[in-house]
Amino acid sequence: MQIYLDYSATTPLRPEVIAAMQKAMTQQWGNASSLHQWGNRAATALERSRQQVASLINAPTAESIVFTAGGSEANNLVMQGIAQRALAQTGQPQHVIISAVEHSAIAEPARQLERQGWQITRLAVNPQGAVDPQQLQAALQRNTVLVSVIYGQSEVGTLQPIAKLGAMTQAHGALFHTDAVQVAGRLPINVQQLPIDFLSLSSHKIYGPQGAGALYIRPDATLPLPIITGGGQERGLRSGTQAIPNIVGFGVAAELAAIEMPTETLRLIHLRDRFFSLLSDTPALVPTGDPRHRLPHHVSFCLPHTDITGKTLVRQMNLAGIGISAGSACHSGQLSPSPVLQAMGYSDRTAKSGIRLTLGRHTTAADVDWSALVLKQVLSRTIATASPLLTV
Ligand SMILES: Cc1ncc(COP(=O)(O)O)c(C=O)c1O
């Protein structure tokens, strides 16, 4: 039996998405900027997709959606683009606030800005991985231009109090961005009711193709300077001929996610809670993240009482036909502790032990039951060989 439990890493394409992409590849392959009928067909498909993506987050206008090549690019566009805009206006590096649990597509651009002389504040999180709004209040400075806090943390599942953080930031006069890549399509997002200026989306987390994403920009927000310049596509904010098949796939995926969300989210929450409860009698597995304010499809643990790394468990589970992921990244063969678990207060050793099991459209209750059983068996075998003194 093969069970995929890594829907936070990527999701399989929906058949409807494949059909729409195939049509785009065969009938809408023109350059959307061309003035002839081939271009018009591509442009029509592009604008329909913009509408579909806008609807997923209740954006006030389709124009507030800027298509990018993915969530990473959307994050980079807002971080680098707003910094460049502020630099152009003031002539000097200013101040940016992020959280200590950002995805690398925010953490890295922040490091890059730091090297260029920007002041970066990384907001500490509590042991559940949540930012305390009071900390943000204390961190805001006169020269803070941008605050970026991840909406749903990809490694530990914690949802941040985005509405409070956004309201504080805007009341202070700074811009607020959230990386909603893991939240979109899984929980309702209404950007007209949220005090946010920018929001990042990615197609391949919602059963669309890889290589498409979007940045939502509130209609009267300060615009980032483009990081890719050229032909001036996407309102001049992201040059380059639009990848119509990918964007069409993204649009269809967004539309279907919106339609199915009310039932699918409840189903996932039920499966997620079932998973946690099946493993609650396994003391070696300590749940990570916030148990209540949590992504609906997200199950995660660390193993503080063992020497086992997340990578070892991923390999063992893979041998048993189950695809899960480890929190920490592997660089040049060296396993480094997860910065997210470290920020939550775990030791370096424990921060190498994180695992994540993320559920999706194809996950059934039987998959959850079987995976929980296999995980227990794998764990007890691994513990018996690695640390004979410990029992599961
Ligand atoms: C929270 C978060 N932000 C950004 C990204 C990057 O998105 P993409 O793969 O579309 O560049 C991911 C993907 O793993 C993510 O989980």
Short mmCIF file of C-alpha atoms and ligand atoms in Angstrom, two decimals:
data_model
loop_
_atom_site.label_atom_id
_atom_site.label_comp_id
_atom_site.label_asym_id
_atom_site.label_seq_id
_atom_site.Cartn_x
_atom_site.Cartn_y
_atom_site.Cartn_z
CA MET A 1 0.00 0.00 0.00
CA GLN A 2 1.34 3.45 -0.97
CA ILE A 3 0.16 6.42 1.08
CA TYR A 4 1.18 10.00 0.35
CA LEU A 5 1.13 12.16 3.47
CA ASP A 6 3.13 15.15 2.28
CA TYR A 7 0.44 17.47 0.91
CA SER A 8 2.21 20.47 2.44
CA ALA A 9 5.21 19.77 0.21
CA THR A 10 3.12 19.54 -2.93
CA THR A 11 -0.20 18.14 -4.11
CA PRO A 12 -1.09 15.94 -7.08
CA LEU A 13 -2.75 17.71 -10.01
CA ARG A 14 -6.51 17.39 -10.11
CA PRO A 15 -7.92 15.81 -13.30
CA GLU A 16 -9.90 19.01 -13.96
CA VAL A 17 -6.66 20.97 -13.74
CA ILE A 18 -4.90 18.64 -16.17
CA ALA A 19 -7.82 18.94 -18.62
CA ALA A 20 -7.77 22.75 -18.42
CA MET A 21 -3.99 22.84 -18.82
CA GLN A 22 -4.17 20.56 -21.80
CA LYS A 23 -6.68 22.88 -23.43
CA ALA A 24 -4.43 25.84 -22.63
CA MET A 25 -1.43 24.08 -24.14
CA THR A 26 -3.25 23.18 -27.34
CA GLN A 27 -5.67 26.10 -27.82
CA GLN A 28 -4.50 29.01 -25.67
CA TRP A 29 -0.78 28.86 -26.24
CA GLY A 30 -0.46 32.38 -27.65
CA ASN A 31 1.46 35.19 -26.02
CA ALA A 32 -1.09 37.02 -23.86
CA SER A 33 0.46 40.36 -24.86
CA SER A 34 -0.03 39.78 -28.60
CA LEU A 35 -2.81 41.73 -30.27
CA HIS A 36 -4.02 39.02 -32.63
CA GLN A 37 -6.58 36.26 -32.03
CA TRP A 38 -3.97 33.83 -30.69
CA GLY A 39 -2.88 36.40 -28.15
CA ASN A 40 -6.48 37.25 -27.32
CA ARG A 41 -7.30 33.65 -26.54
CA ALA A 42 -4.35 33.46 -24.14
CA ALA A 43 -5.23 36.83 -22.59
CA THR A 44 -8.84 35.74 -22.05
CA ALA A 45 -7.67 32.57 -20.30
CA LEU A 46 -5.20 34.60 -18.22
CA GLU A 47 -7.82 37.08 -17.03
CA ARG A 48 -10.31 34.34 -16.22
CA SER A 49 -7.65 32.68 -14.05
CA ARG A 50 -6.92 36.00 -12.33
CA GLN A 51 -10.62 36.23 -11.50
CA GLN A 52 -10.67 32.65 -10.14
CA VAL A 53 -7.64 33.24 -7.92
CA ALA A 54 -9.04 36.59 -6.76
CA SER A 55 -12.31 34.87 -5.78
CA LEU A 56 -10.50 32.30 -3.61
CA ILE A 57 -9.40 35.10 -1.25
CA ASN A 58 -12.31 37.47 -1.96
CA ALA A 59 -9.96 40.06 -3.44
CA PRO A 60 -11.83 43.28 -4.31
CA THR A 61 -10.53 43.32 -7.88
CA ALA A 62 -8.91 40.78 -10.19
CA GLU A 63 -6.15 43.36 -10.84
CA SER A 64 -5.01 42.99 -7.24
CA ILE A 65 -3.61 39.56 -8.21
CA VAL A 66 -0.10 39.58 -9.68
CA PHE A 67 0.92 36.21 -11.09
CA THR A 68 4.39 34.95 -10.26
CA ALA A 69 6.23 31.67 -10.76
CA GLY A 70 5.30 30.52 -7.25
CA GLY A 71 5.03 31.33 -3.58
CA SER A 72 8.77 31.92 -3.21
CA GLU A 73 8.74 34.55 -5.91
CA ALA A 74 5.68 36.26 -4.41
CA ASN A 75 7.50 36.42 -1.06
CA ASN A 76 10.67 37.76 -2.68
CA LEU A 77 8.69 40.31 -4.66
CA VAL A 78 7.18 41.81 -1.54
CA MET A 79 10.34 41.67 0.59
CA GLN A 80 12.79 42.94 -1.99
CA GLY A 81 10.31 45.10 -3.86
CA ILE A 82 9.06 47.01 -0.82
CA ALA A 83 12.61 47.40 0.48
CA GLN A 84 13.73 48.77 -2.89
CA ARG A 85 10.76 51.15 -2.95
CA ALA A 86 11.62 52.45 0.54
CA LEU A 87 15.27 52.76 -0.38
CA ALA A 88 14.35 54.74 -3.49
CA GLN A 89 12.23 57.09 -1.37
CA THR A 90 14.52 57.58 1.63
CA GLY A 91 17.98 56.78 0.28
CA GLN A 92 18.71 54.60 3.30
CA PRO A 93 18.04 51.04 4.51
CA GLN A 94 15.15 50.95 6.97
CA HIS A 95 13.58 48.39 9.32
CA VAL A 96 11.66 45.19 8.49
CA ILE A 97 10.00 42.81 10.97
CA ILE A 98 9.46 39.11 10.33
CA SER A 99 8.74 36.21 12.67
CA ALA A 100 11.32 33.67 13.80
CA VAL A 101 9.29 30.90 12.12
CA GLU A 102 9.09 32.11 8.54
CA HIS A 103 9.49 29.86 5.52
CA SER A 104 12.95 30.19 3.98
CA ALA A 105 11.40 32.19 1.12
CA ILE A 106 10.97 35.04 3.64
CA ALA A 107 13.85 34.24 6.01
CA GLU A 108 16.42 34.29 3.19
CA PRO A 109 15.35 37.57 1.56
CA ALA A 110 15.42 39.05 5.10
CA ARG A 111 19.03 37.85 5.51
CA GLN A 112 19.84 39.33 2.15
CA LEU A 113 18.42 42.69 3.23
CA GLU A 114 20.38 42.46 6.47
CA ARG A 115 23.59 42.06 4.49
CA GLN A 116 22.61 45.20 2.60
CA GLY A 117 22.41 47.18 5.84
CA TRP A 118 18.72 46.77 6.71
CA GLN A 119 17.68 46.27 10.31
CA ILE A 120 15.69 43.05 10.67
CA THR A 121 13.72 42.13 13.79
CA ARG A 122 12.71 38.49 14.12
CA LEU A 123 9.74 38.17 16.46
CA ALA A 124 10.12 35.40 19.01
CA VAL A 125 7.39 32.77 19.25
CA ASN A 126 5.93 30.83 22.16
CA PRO A 127 6.49 27.05 22.53
CA GLN A 128 3.49 26.47 20.22
CA GLY A 129 5.12 28.58 17.52
CA ALA A 130 2.78 31.60 17.81
CA VAL A 131 3.81 35.25 17.72
CA ASP A 132 2.60 37.39 20.61
CA PRO A 133 1.01 40.58 19.21
CA GLN A 134 2.45 42.54 22.17
CA GLN A 135 5.92 41.66 20.91
CA LEU A 136 5.07 43.11 17.54
CA GLN A 137 3.77 46.27 19.20
CA ALA A 138 7.07 46.63 21.03
CA ALA A 139 9.13 45.95 17.91
CA LEU A 140 7.49 48.51 15.61
CA GLN A 141 9.75 51.50 15.01
CA ARG A 142 9.40 54.84 13.26
CA ASN A 143 11.32 53.46 10.29
CA THR A 144 9.52 50.08 10.06
CA VAL A 145 8.36 49.78 6.47
CA LEU A 146 7.16 46.17 6.34
CA VAL A 147 6.02 43.40 8.67
CA SER A 148 5.80 39.86 7.27
CA VAL A 149 4.38 37.00 9.31
CA ILE A 150 3.57 33.55 7.95
CA TYR A 151 -0.17 32.75 8.19
CA GLY A 152 0.03 28.95 8.61
CA GLN A 153 3.43 27.57 9.54
CA SER A 154 4.39 24.78 7.14
CA GLU A 155 6.51 22.72 9.55
CA VAL A 156 4.45 22.78 12.74
CA GLY A 157 1.01 23.84 11.49
CA THR A 158 0.51 26.85 13.78
CA LEU A 159 -1.85 29.59 12.59
CA GLN A 160 -0.74 33.08 13.54
CA PRO A 161 -3.10 35.82 14.82
CA ILE A 162 -2.87 37.55 11.47
CA ALA A 163 -5.84 39.88 11.98
CA LYS A 164 -4.33 41.34 15.17
CA LEU A 165 -0.81 41.55 13.77
CA GLY A 166 -2.03 43.20 10.58
CA ALA A 167 -4.19 45.72 12.43
CA MET A 168 -1.29 46.74 14.68
CA THR A 169 1.05 47.11 11.74
CA GLN A 170 -1.34 49.20 9.69
CA ALA A 171 -2.27 51.37 12.68
CA HIS A 172 1.44 52.09 12.99
CA GLY A 173 1.62 53.11 9.33
CA ALA A 174 3.69 50.17 8.07
CA LEU A 175 2.76 47.60 5.44
CA PHE A 176 1.70 44.07 6.37
CA HIS A 177 2.39 40.91 4.36
CA THR A 178 1.43 37.34 5.11
CA ASP A 179 2.62 34.15 3.45
CA ALA A 180 -0.65 32.24 3.11
CA VAL A 181 0.73 29.47 0.91
CA GLN A 182 -0.30 26.72 3.36
CA VAL A 183 -3.62 28.30 4.33
CA ALA A 184 -5.15 29.13 0.95
CA GLY A 185 -7.66 26.54 -0.21
CA ARG A 186 -7.69 24.97 3.25
CA LEU A 187 -9.29 27.74 5.28
CA PRO A 188 -11.40 30.65 4.06
CA ILE A 189 -9.40 33.84 3.47
CA ASN A 190 -11.19 37.13 3.01
CA VAL A 191 -8.64 39.84 2.25
CA GLN A 192 -11.36 42.49 2.38
CA GLN A 193 -11.92 41.70 6.02
CA LEU A 194 -8.29 41.21 6.97
CA PRO A 195 -6.04 44.20 7.63
CA ILE A 196 -3.35 43.11 5.21
CA ASP A 197 -1.58 44.74 2.28
CA PHE A 198 0.04 41.72 0.62
CA LEU A 199 -0.59 37.98 0.63
CA SER A 200 1.36 35.18 -1.09
CA LEU A 201 -0.23 32.16 -2.77
CA SER A 202 1.14 29.07 -4.49
CA SER A 203 -0.64 26.89 -7.03
CA HIS A 204 0.98 23.55 -6.30
CA LYS A 205 -0.27 23.45 -2.70
CA ILE A 206 -3.88 23.46 -3.91
CA TYR A 207 -3.76 20.71 -6.58
CA GLY A 208 -2.57 23.10 -9.30
CA PRO A 209 0.72 22.85 -11.17
CA GLN A 210 4.14 23.76 -9.84
CA GLY A 211 5.56 26.97 -11.24
CA ALA A 212 2.63 29.32 -10.62
CA GLY A 213 1.82 31.57 -7.70
CA ALA A 214 0.49 35.01 -6.95
CA LEU A 215 0.94 38.05 -4.81
CA TYR A 216 -2.26 39.78 -3.75
CA ILE A 217 -1.73 43.53 -3.46
CA ARG A 218 -4.39 45.62 -1.70
CA PRO A 219 -5.61 48.12 -4.33
CA ASP A 220 -4.30 51.27 -2.64
CA ALA A 221 -1.19 49.75 -1.01
CA THR A 222 2.29 51.01 -1.83
CA LEU A 223 3.51 48.96 -4.78
CA PRO A 224 6.74 47.01 -4.56
CA LEU A 225 9.36 47.80 -7.17
CA PRO A 226 9.60 44.86 -9.59
CA ILE A 227 12.40 42.38 -9.07
CA ILE A 228 12.04 41.06 -12.62
CA THR A 229 11.95 43.84 -15.19
CA GLY A 230 11.45 43.64 -18.92
CA GLY A 231 8.27 43.68 -20.98
CA GLY A 232 6.11 45.13 -18.21
CA GLN A 233 3.62 42.27 -17.87
CA GLU A 234 1.54 41.96 -14.67
CA ARG A 235 1.13 45.75 -14.33
CA GLY A 236 4.89 46.13 -14.63
CA LEU A 237 5.37 44.27 -11.36
CA ARG A 238 6.52 40.99 -12.89
CA SER A 239 7.85 41.02 -16.39
CA GLY A 240 8.00 37.90 -18.51
CA THR A 241 5.53 36.17 -20.81
CA GLN A 242 2.89 34.61 -18.59
CA ALA A 243 2.96 30.79 -18.40
CA ILE A 244 -0.66 30.41 -19.49
CA PRO A 245 -1.03 26.62 -18.95
CA ASN A 246 0.33 26.89 -15.39
CA ILE A 247 -1.77 29.93 -14.59
CA VAL A 248 -4.90 28.32 -16.08
CA GLY A 249 -4.26 25.24 -13.94
CA PHE A 250 -3.83 27.49 -10.90
CA GLY A 251 -7.13 29.25 -11.66
CA VAL A 252 -9.11 26.03 -11.97
CA ALA A 253 -7.49 24.66 -8.81
CA ALA A 254 -8.42 27.85 -6.94
CA GLU A 255 -12.03 27.72 -8.14
CA LEU A 256 -12.46 24.08 -7.15
CA ALA A 257 -10.74 24.63 -3.78
CA ALA A 258 -13.22 27.41 -3.01
CA ILE A 259 -16.19 25.21 -3.94
CA GLU A 260 -15.03 22.20 -1.93
CA MET A 261 -13.56 23.97 1.09
CA PRO A 262 -16.62 23.89 3.35
CA THR A 263 -16.80 20.08 3.28
CA GLU A 264 -13.15 19.23 2.64
CA THR A 265 -11.82 21.35 5.51
CA LEU A 266 -14.12 19.67 8.02
CA ARG A 267 -13.16 16.25 6.67
CA LEU A 268 -9.45 17.07 7.03
CA ILE A 269 -9.87 18.41 10.55
CA HIS A 270 -11.59 15.17 11.50
CA LEU A 271 -8.77 13.06 9.97
CA ARG A 272 -6.07 15.24 11.53
CA ASP A 273 -7.59 14.89 15.00
CA ARG A 274 -8.00 11.15 14.47
CA PHE A 275 -4.29 10.92 13.62
CA PHE A 276 -3.25 12.81 16.74
CA SER A 277 -5.52 10.73 18.93
CA LEU A 278 -4.26 7.42 17.48
CA LEU A 279 -0.73 8.44 18.39
CA SER A 280 -1.51 9.99 21.75
CA ASP A 281 -0.51 6.75 23.52
CA THR A 282 3.01 6.96 22.06
CA PRO A 283 5.05 9.03 24.49
CA ALA A 284 8.10 9.18 22.19
CA LEU A 285 6.05 11.33 19.80
CA VAL A 286 5.48 14.81 21.16
CA PRO A 287 3.07 16.91 19.06
CA THR A 288 4.53 20.20 17.84
CA GLY A 289 2.74 23.44 17.06
CA ASP A 290 -0.51 24.83 18.35
CA PRO A 291 -3.11 22.10 18.93
CA ARG A 292 -6.06 24.49 18.48
CA HIS A 293 -5.01 27.22 16.07
CA ARG A 294 -3.77 24.81 13.49
CA LEU A 295 -3.79 24.09 9.77
CA PRO A 296 -6.65 21.61 9.14
CA HIS A 297 -4.51 19.03 7.36
CA HIS A 298 -1.38 19.19 9.48
CA VAL A 299 0.02 16.63 11.93
CA SER A 300 3.53 17.11 13.34
CA PHE A 301 5.72 15.69 16.07
CA CYS A 302 9.20 15.80 17.49
CA LEU A 303 11.00 13.09 19.47
CA PRO A 304 12.71 14.82 22.40
CA HIS A 305 13.38 11.63 24.36
CA THR A 306 15.26 9.78 21.63
CA ASP A 307 18.29 10.14 19.36
CA ILE A 308 16.18 9.48 16.29
CA THR A 309 16.23 12.12 13.57
CA GLY A 310 13.25 13.07 11.45
CA LYS A 311 15.23 12.02 8.39
CA THR A 312 15.58 8.47 9.73
CA LEU A 313 11.83 8.18 10.24
CA VAL A 314 11.13 9.59 6.78
CA ARG A 315 13.37 6.89 5.27
CA GLN A 316 11.82 4.11 7.34
CA MET A 317 8.28 5.23 6.54
CA ASN A 318 9.20 5.44 2.87
CA LEU A 319 10.35 1.82 2.97
CA ALA A 320 6.90 1.01 4.35
CA GLY A 321 5.29 2.87 1.42
CA ILE A 322 4.32 6.02 3.28
CA GLY A 323 5.54 9.48 2.25
CA ILE A 324 6.04 11.93 5.11
CA SER A 325 8.58 14.70 5.63
CA ALA A 326 11.14 15.85 8.16
CA GLY A 327 11.21 19.36 9.51
CA SER A 328 14.88 19.98 9.25
CA ALA A 329 16.77 20.42 6.02
CA CYS A 330 19.83 18.51 4.97
CA HIS A 331 22.72 20.60 3.67
CA SER A 332 25.74 18.85 2.13
CA GLY A 333 24.94 15.62 3.92
CA GLN A 334 24.79 17.38 7.31
CA LEU A 335 21.46 17.41 9.07
CA SER A 336 20.94 20.84 10.57
CA PRO A 337 18.43 21.54 13.34
CA SER A 338 15.16 23.10 12.21
CA PRO A 339 15.29 26.87 12.88
CA VAL A 340 11.52 26.73 13.45
CA LEU A 341 11.76 24.15 16.26
CA GLN A 342 14.77 26.00 17.69
CA ALA A 343 12.77 29.23 17.76
CA MET A 344 10.04 27.35 19.66
CA GLY A 345 12.57 26.51 22.37
CA TYR A 346 13.56 22.94 21.48
CA SER A 347 17.18 21.82 21.89
CA ASP A 348 19.35 21.44 18.81
CA ARG A 349 19.04 17.67 19.07
CA THR A 350 15.26 17.71 19.30
CA ALA A 351 15.17 20.27 16.50
CA LYS A 352 16.57 17.54 14.23
CA SER A 353 13.78 15.14 15.11
CA GLY A 354 10.73 16.91 13.66
CA ILE A 355 8.38 15.02 11.38
CA ARG A 356 5.34 16.24 9.48
CA LEU A 357 2.41 14.26 8.08
CA THR A 358 0.10 16.36 5.95
CA LEU A 359 -3.23 15.14 4.65
CA GLY A 360 -5.17 15.94 1.52
CA ARG A 361 -7.99 15.12 -0.89
CA HIS A 362 -6.99 11.50 -1.34
CA THR A 363 -6.38 10.72 2.32
CA THR A 364 -8.95 8.37 3.86
CA ALA A 365 -9.63 7.31 7.43
CA ALA A 366 -8.15 3.90 6.53
CA ASP A 367 -4.93 5.65 5.39
CA VAL A 368 -4.72 7.48 8.68
CA ASP A 369 -5.30 4.31 10.71
CA TRP A 370 -2.74 2.32 8.75
CA SER A 371 -0.12 5.12 8.77
CA ALA A 372 -0.47 5.59 12.52
CA LEU A 373 0.02 1.85 13.03
CA VAL A 374 3.06 1.75 10.74
CA LEU A 375 4.57 4.80 12.40
CA LYS A 376 4.25 3.13 15.80
CA GLN A 377 5.90 -0.03 14.48
CA VAL A 378 8.69 1.84 12.72
CA LEU A 379 9.30 3.88 15.81
CA SER A 380 9.42 0.95 18.16
CA ARG A 381 11.86 -0.88 15.82
CA THR A 382 14.05 2.19 15.45
CA ILE A 383 14.06 2.89 19.15
CA ALA A 384 14.93 -0.73 19.91
CA THR A 385 18.03 -0.48 17.69
CA ALA A 386 18.98 3.13 18.43
CA SER A 387 18.26 3.53 22.16
CA PRO A 388 17.51 0.19 23.83
CA LEU A 389 16.66 1.88 27.12
CA LEU A 390 13.70 3.73 25.74
CA THR A 391 10.28 2.25 25.15
CA VAL A 392 7.68 3.72 22.83
C1 LIG B 1 4.73 28.58 3.75
C2 LIG B 1 5.37 28.47 2.41
N1 LIG B 1 5.76 29.58 1.77
C3 LIG B 1 6.31 29.54 0.55
C4 LIG B 1 6.53 28.34 -0.09
C5 LIG B 1 7.17 28.34 -1.44
O1 LIG B 1 6.21 28.18 -2.46
P1 LIG B 1 6.66 27.71 -3.92
O2 LIG B 1 7.09 26.29 -3.81
O3 LIG B 1 5.44 27.89 -4.77
O4 LIG B 1 7.77 28.62 -4.34
C6 LIG B 1 6.16 27.15 0.54
C7 LIG B 1 6.43 25.84 -0.10
O5 LIG B 1 6.88 24.92 0.52
C8 LIG B 1 5.56 27.21 1.82
O6 LIG B 1 5.18 26.10 2.48
#
